[in-house]
């Protein structure tokens, strides 16, 4: 194995070490699944609050609402996707989720962000991690509200500002019920089957750890890549110095053939 090959292997080991340490840092400093080389270094997009917490009030951007009109066929509604511009809520209604209602010929599906603190009190020990999102469906042109959906494969997803434990639903905005959920991609938020028109909000358990690490863990994680790379560089330099010393010692030794020739000449 040549010196160049050894150097390449050492560099590869160093990169693997840095990757592993970065993975550990991702797990220690956040609650994201660790794929640091693919997730990038950009910070997550700031959450858009209706009523922002004091720490976010200065830079807060108002959240978006969305509304969509769709035709109503003889067998019911078509597939409907209603997503605000900031994509903090996504409503997907499967075909025939809403029954026909002659003589109405269309539906209006709307998603509106609201201040959850202005609605009914959340269950004890729960903290809101999102706006409340009101979903309304109305027949057109009568304006009669839709109260039930007939296809249970429709869904709603709500993005959250932080760790997500529960997605709550309320028909009247006063009493809340937990929904069975699945995580929303790699970020904060939850998805559930659409329960019908009403209010949806993501919450966390009050006082629960947000995945932060202690200062000691932070220091160790941040210093570990430097120690890994520094150790590899030091090891390589020591190997080079040892090789150079060995070569110098070899050059300093007299050749045996030269000593014999001198003795013979005497």
C-alpha positions as semicolon CSV with decimal commas, in nm:
position;residue;x (nm);y (nm);z (nm)
1;X;0,000;0,000;0,000
2;X;0,147;0,333;-0,106
3;X;0,158;0,649;0,101
4;X;-0,104;0,806;-0,127
5;X;-0,343;0,516;-0,068
6;X;-0,293;0,539;0,309
7;X;-0,365;0,912;0,295
8;X;-0,685;0,853;0,097
9;X;-0,802;0,591;0,345
10;X;-0,727;0,823;0,638
11;X;-0,922;1,104;0,471
12;X;-1,216;0,869;0,407
13;X;-1,217;0,755;0,768
14;X;-1,210;1,117;0,876
15;X;-1,511;1,204;0,659
16;X;-1,704;0,907;0,794
17;X;-1,618;1,017;1,147
18;X;-1,736;1,371;1,076
19;X;-2,059;1,237;0,924
20;X;-2,129;1,017;1,225
21;X;-2,060;1,303;1,464
22;X;-2,288;1,530;1,259
23;X;-2,557;1,262;1,277
24;X;-2,520;1,246;1,654
25;X;-2,534;1,625;1,668
26;X;-2,856;1,624;1,467
27;X;-3,014;1,377;1,707
28;X;-2,886;1,557;2,016
29;X;-2,971;1,912;1,914
30;X;-3,303;1,854;1,738
31;X;-3,581;1,598;1,711
32;X;-3,545;1,548;1,335
33;X;-3,456;1,209;1,195
34;X;-3,087;1,232;1,118
35;X;-2,989;1,273;0,756
36;X;-2,764;1,578;0,799
37;X;-2,593;1,553;0,461
38;X;-2,930;1,567;0,286
39;X;-3,128;1,799;0,511
40;X;-2,882;2,085;0,454
41;X;-2,773;2,360;0,687
42;X;-3,057;2,606;0,622
43;X;-3,281;2,674;0,924
44;X;-3,648;2,568;0,904
45;X;-3,899;2,820;0,771
46;X;-4,045;3,035;1,049
47;X;-4,401;2,949;1,147
48;X;-4,672;3,201;1,055
49;X;-4,888;3,276;1,358
50;X;-5,229;3,444;1,386
51;X;-5,137;3,538;1,743
52;X;-4,759;3,488;1,770
53;X;-4,577;3,415;2,095
54;X;-4,389;3,717;2,230
55;X;-4,055;3,579;2,113
56;X;-4,184;3,555;1,753
57;X;-4,396;3,868;1,739
58;X;-4,136;4,097;1,583
59;X;-4,066;3,889;1,272
60;X;-4,400;3,714;1,241
61;X;-4,573;3,688;0,903
62;X;-4,951;3,656;0,892
63;X;-5,064;3,307;0,785
64;X;-5,251;3,243;0,463
65;X;-5,609;3,130;0,408
66;X;-5,737;2,941;0,106
67;X;-6,071;2,888;-0,066
68;X;-6,169;2,684;-0,369
69;X;-6,490;2,649;-0,570
70;X;-6,551;2,312;-0,735
71;X;-6,838;2,179;-0,948
72;X;-7,080;1,934;-0,790
73;X;-7,170;1,636;-1,011
74;X;-7,474;1,411;-0,992
75;X;-7,272;1,157;-0,790
76;X;-7,118;1,412;-0,556
77;X;-6,801;1,618;-0,525
78;X;-6,478;1,566;-0,723
79;X;-6,130;1,534;-0,575
80;X;-6,048;1,859;-0,394
81;X;-5,712;1,993;-0,272
82;X;-5,721;2,314;-0,070
83;X;-5,380;2,441;0,050
84;X;-5,295;2,795;0,163
85;X;-4,992;2,963;0,005
86;X;-4,778;2,900;0,315
87;X;-4,878;2,529;0,311
88;X;-4,940;2,521;0,686
89;X;-5,260;2,322;0,634
90;X;-5,358;2,081;0,357
91;X;-5,711;1,950;0,302
92;X;-5,761;1,660;0,060
93;X;-6,118;1,549;-0,013
94;X;-6,157;1,226;-0,208
95;X;-6,414;1,199;-0,491
96;X;-6,777;1,181;-0,370
97;X;-6,675;1,292;-0,019
98;X;-6,968;1,537;-0,026
99;X;-7,308;1,416;-0,140
100;X;-7,501;1,598;-0,415
101;X;-7,776;1,842;-0,314
102;X;-7,995;1,955;-0,604
103;X;-8,043;2,221;-0,716
104;X;-7,696;2,324;-0,589
105;X;-7,429;2,284;-0,855
106;X;-7,101;2,364;-0,674
107;X;-6,912;2,363;-0,346
108;X;-6,689;2,616;-0,173
109;X;-6,417;2,462;0,045
110;X;-6,231;2,711;0,267
111;X;-5,940;2,679;0,510
112;X;-5,898;2,970;0,754
113;X;-5,628;3,013;1,023
114;X;-5,755;3,131;1,362
115;X;-5,614;3,214;1,704
116;X;-5,663;2,895;1,903
117;X;-5,663;3,094;2,228
118;X;-5,983;3,265;2,112
119;X;-6,162;2,930;2,091
120;X;-6,255;2,679;2,358
121;X;-5,996;2,585;2,619
122;X;-5,759;2,308;2,521
123;X;-5,740;1,992;2,734
124;X;-5,528;2,021;3,047
125;X;-5,149;2,004;3,006
126;X;-5,162;2,079;2,632
127;X;-4,987;2,367;2,456
128;X;-5,079;2,477;2,102
129;X;-4,806;2,426;1,846
130;X;-5,005;2,563;1,551
131;X;-5,284;2,797;1,464
132;X;-5,633;2,657;1,475
133;X;-5,751;2,590;1,120
134;X;-6,122;2,610;1,045
135;X;-6,243;2,409;0,748
136;X;-6,583;2,503;0,604
137;X;-6,770;2,346;0,312
138;X;-7,079;2,515;0,168
139;X;-7,315;2,429;-0,113
140;X;-7,349;2,684;-0,391
141;X;-7,549;2,884;-0,476
142;X;-7,764;2,816;-0,169
143;X;-7,482;2,873;0,085
144;X;-7,607;2,581;0,294
145;X;-7,323;2,442;0,511
146;X;-7,204;2,084;0,473
147;X;-7,191;1,909;0,811
148;X;-7,081;1,557;0,715
149;X;-6,850;1,389;0,465
150;X;-6,927;1,042;0,330
151;X;-6,578;0,916;0,236
152;X;-6,347;0,847;0,532
153;X;-6,028;0,836;0,323
154;X;-6,015;1,214;0,294
155;X;-5,740;1,376;0,504
156;X;-5,609;1,693;0,660
157;X;-5,252;1,780;0,755
158;X;-5,152;2,064;0,987
159;X;-4,796;2,194;1,007
160;X;-4,672;2,289;1,354
161;X;-4,411;2,525;1,495
162;X;-4,253;2,266;1,723
163;X;-4,279;1,910;1,856
164;X;-4,618;1,758;1,778
165;X;-4,794;1,518;2,014
166;X;-5,163;1,547;1,926
167;X;-5,395;1,675;1,656
168;X;-5,724;1,789;1,807
169;X;-6,058;1,834;1,632
170;X;-6,363;2,034;1,736
171;X;-6,691;2,071;1,548
172;X;-6,795;2,383;1,736
173;X;-6,456;2,528;1,841
174;X;-6,534;2,467;2,208
175;X;-6,478;2,100;2,297
176;X;-6,176;1,914;2,159
177;X;-6,111;1,549;2,080
178;X;-5,786;1,371;1,994
179;X;-5,746;1,224;1,648
180;X;-5,542;0,922;1,540
181;X;-5,248;1,068;1,349
182;X;-4,931;1,003;1,154
183;X;-4,620;1,229;1,142
184;X;-4,609;1,485;0,865
185;X;-4,292;1,418;0,663
186;X;-3,959;1,520;0,820
187;X;-4,083;1,836;0,985
188;X;-4,320;1,926;1,268
189;X;-4,686;1,854;1,215
190;X;-4,943;1,576;1,198
191;X;-5,186;1,423;0,950
192;X;-5,523;1,261;1,016
193;X;-5,834;1,144;0,837
194;X;-6,069;1,431;0,770
195;X;-6,334;1,435;1,042
196;X;-6,554;1,689;0,866
197;X;-6,596;2,065;0,875
198;X;-6,471;2,215;1,200
199;X;-6,151;2,320;1,376
200;X;-5,813;2,147;1,382
201;X;-5,504;2,229;1,590
202;X;-5,172;2,058;1,670
203;X;-5,065;2,051;2,034
204;X;-4,784;1,921;2,252
205;X;-4,774;1,810;2,613
206;X;-4,697;2,111;2,831
207;X;-4,345;2,105;2,972
208;X;-4,234;1,820;2,747
209;X;-3,876;1,826;2,628
210;X;-3,836;1,976;2,283
211;X;-3,536;1,762;2,205
212;X;-3,274;2,012;2,322
213;X;-2,947;1,897;2,469
214;X;-2,761;2,003;2,781
215;X;-2,473;2,251;2,745
216;X;-2,220;1,973;2,810
217;X;-2,364;1,762;2,527
218;X;-2,362;2,064;2,296
219;X;-1,993;2,134;2,368
220;X;-1,894;1,770;2,320
221;X;-2,088;1,740;1,995
222;X;-1,945;2,060;1,852
223;X;-1,587;1,974;1,949
224;X;-1,599;1,613;1,835
225;X;-1,549;1,682;1,459
226;X;-1,246;1,900;1,539
227;X;-1,099;1,626;1,757
228;X;-1,156;1,358;1,493
229;X;-0,997;1,554;1,211
230;X;-0,719;1,687;1,436
231;X;-0,634;1,335;1,551
232;X;-0,609;1,210;1,194
233;X;-0,386;1,500;1,092
234;X;-0,160;1,449;1,395
235;X;-0,135;1,077;1,325
236;X;-0,042;1,140;0,964
237;X;0,224;1,395;1,061
238;X;0,376;1,153;1,313
239;X;0,389;0,881;1,048
240;X;0,557;1,117;0,803
241;X;0,810;1,228;1,068
242;X;0,889;0,866;1,157
243;X;0,938;0,778;0,792
244;X;1,165;1,079;0,741
245;X;1,373;0,989;1,049
246;X;1,407;0,632;0,932
247;X;1,519;0,745;0,587
248;X;1,775;0,988;0,739
249;X;1,913;0,715;0,962
250;X;1,948;0,483;0,666
251;X;2,140;0,747;0,471
252;X;2,371;0,814;0,766
253;X;2,482;0,452;0,798
254;X;2,808;0,361;0,601
255;X;2,768;0,110;0,326
256;X;2,921;-0,232;0,400
257;X;3,060;-0,262;0,050
258;X;3,258;0,061;0,089
259;X;3,423;-0,055;0,416
260;X;3,546;-0,380;0,262
261;X;3,699;-0,202;-0,034
262;X;3,891;0,028;0,200
263;X;4,032;-0,265;0,401
264;X;4,144;-0,440;0,084
265;X;4,320;-0,129;-0,040
266;X;4,524;-0,119;0,281
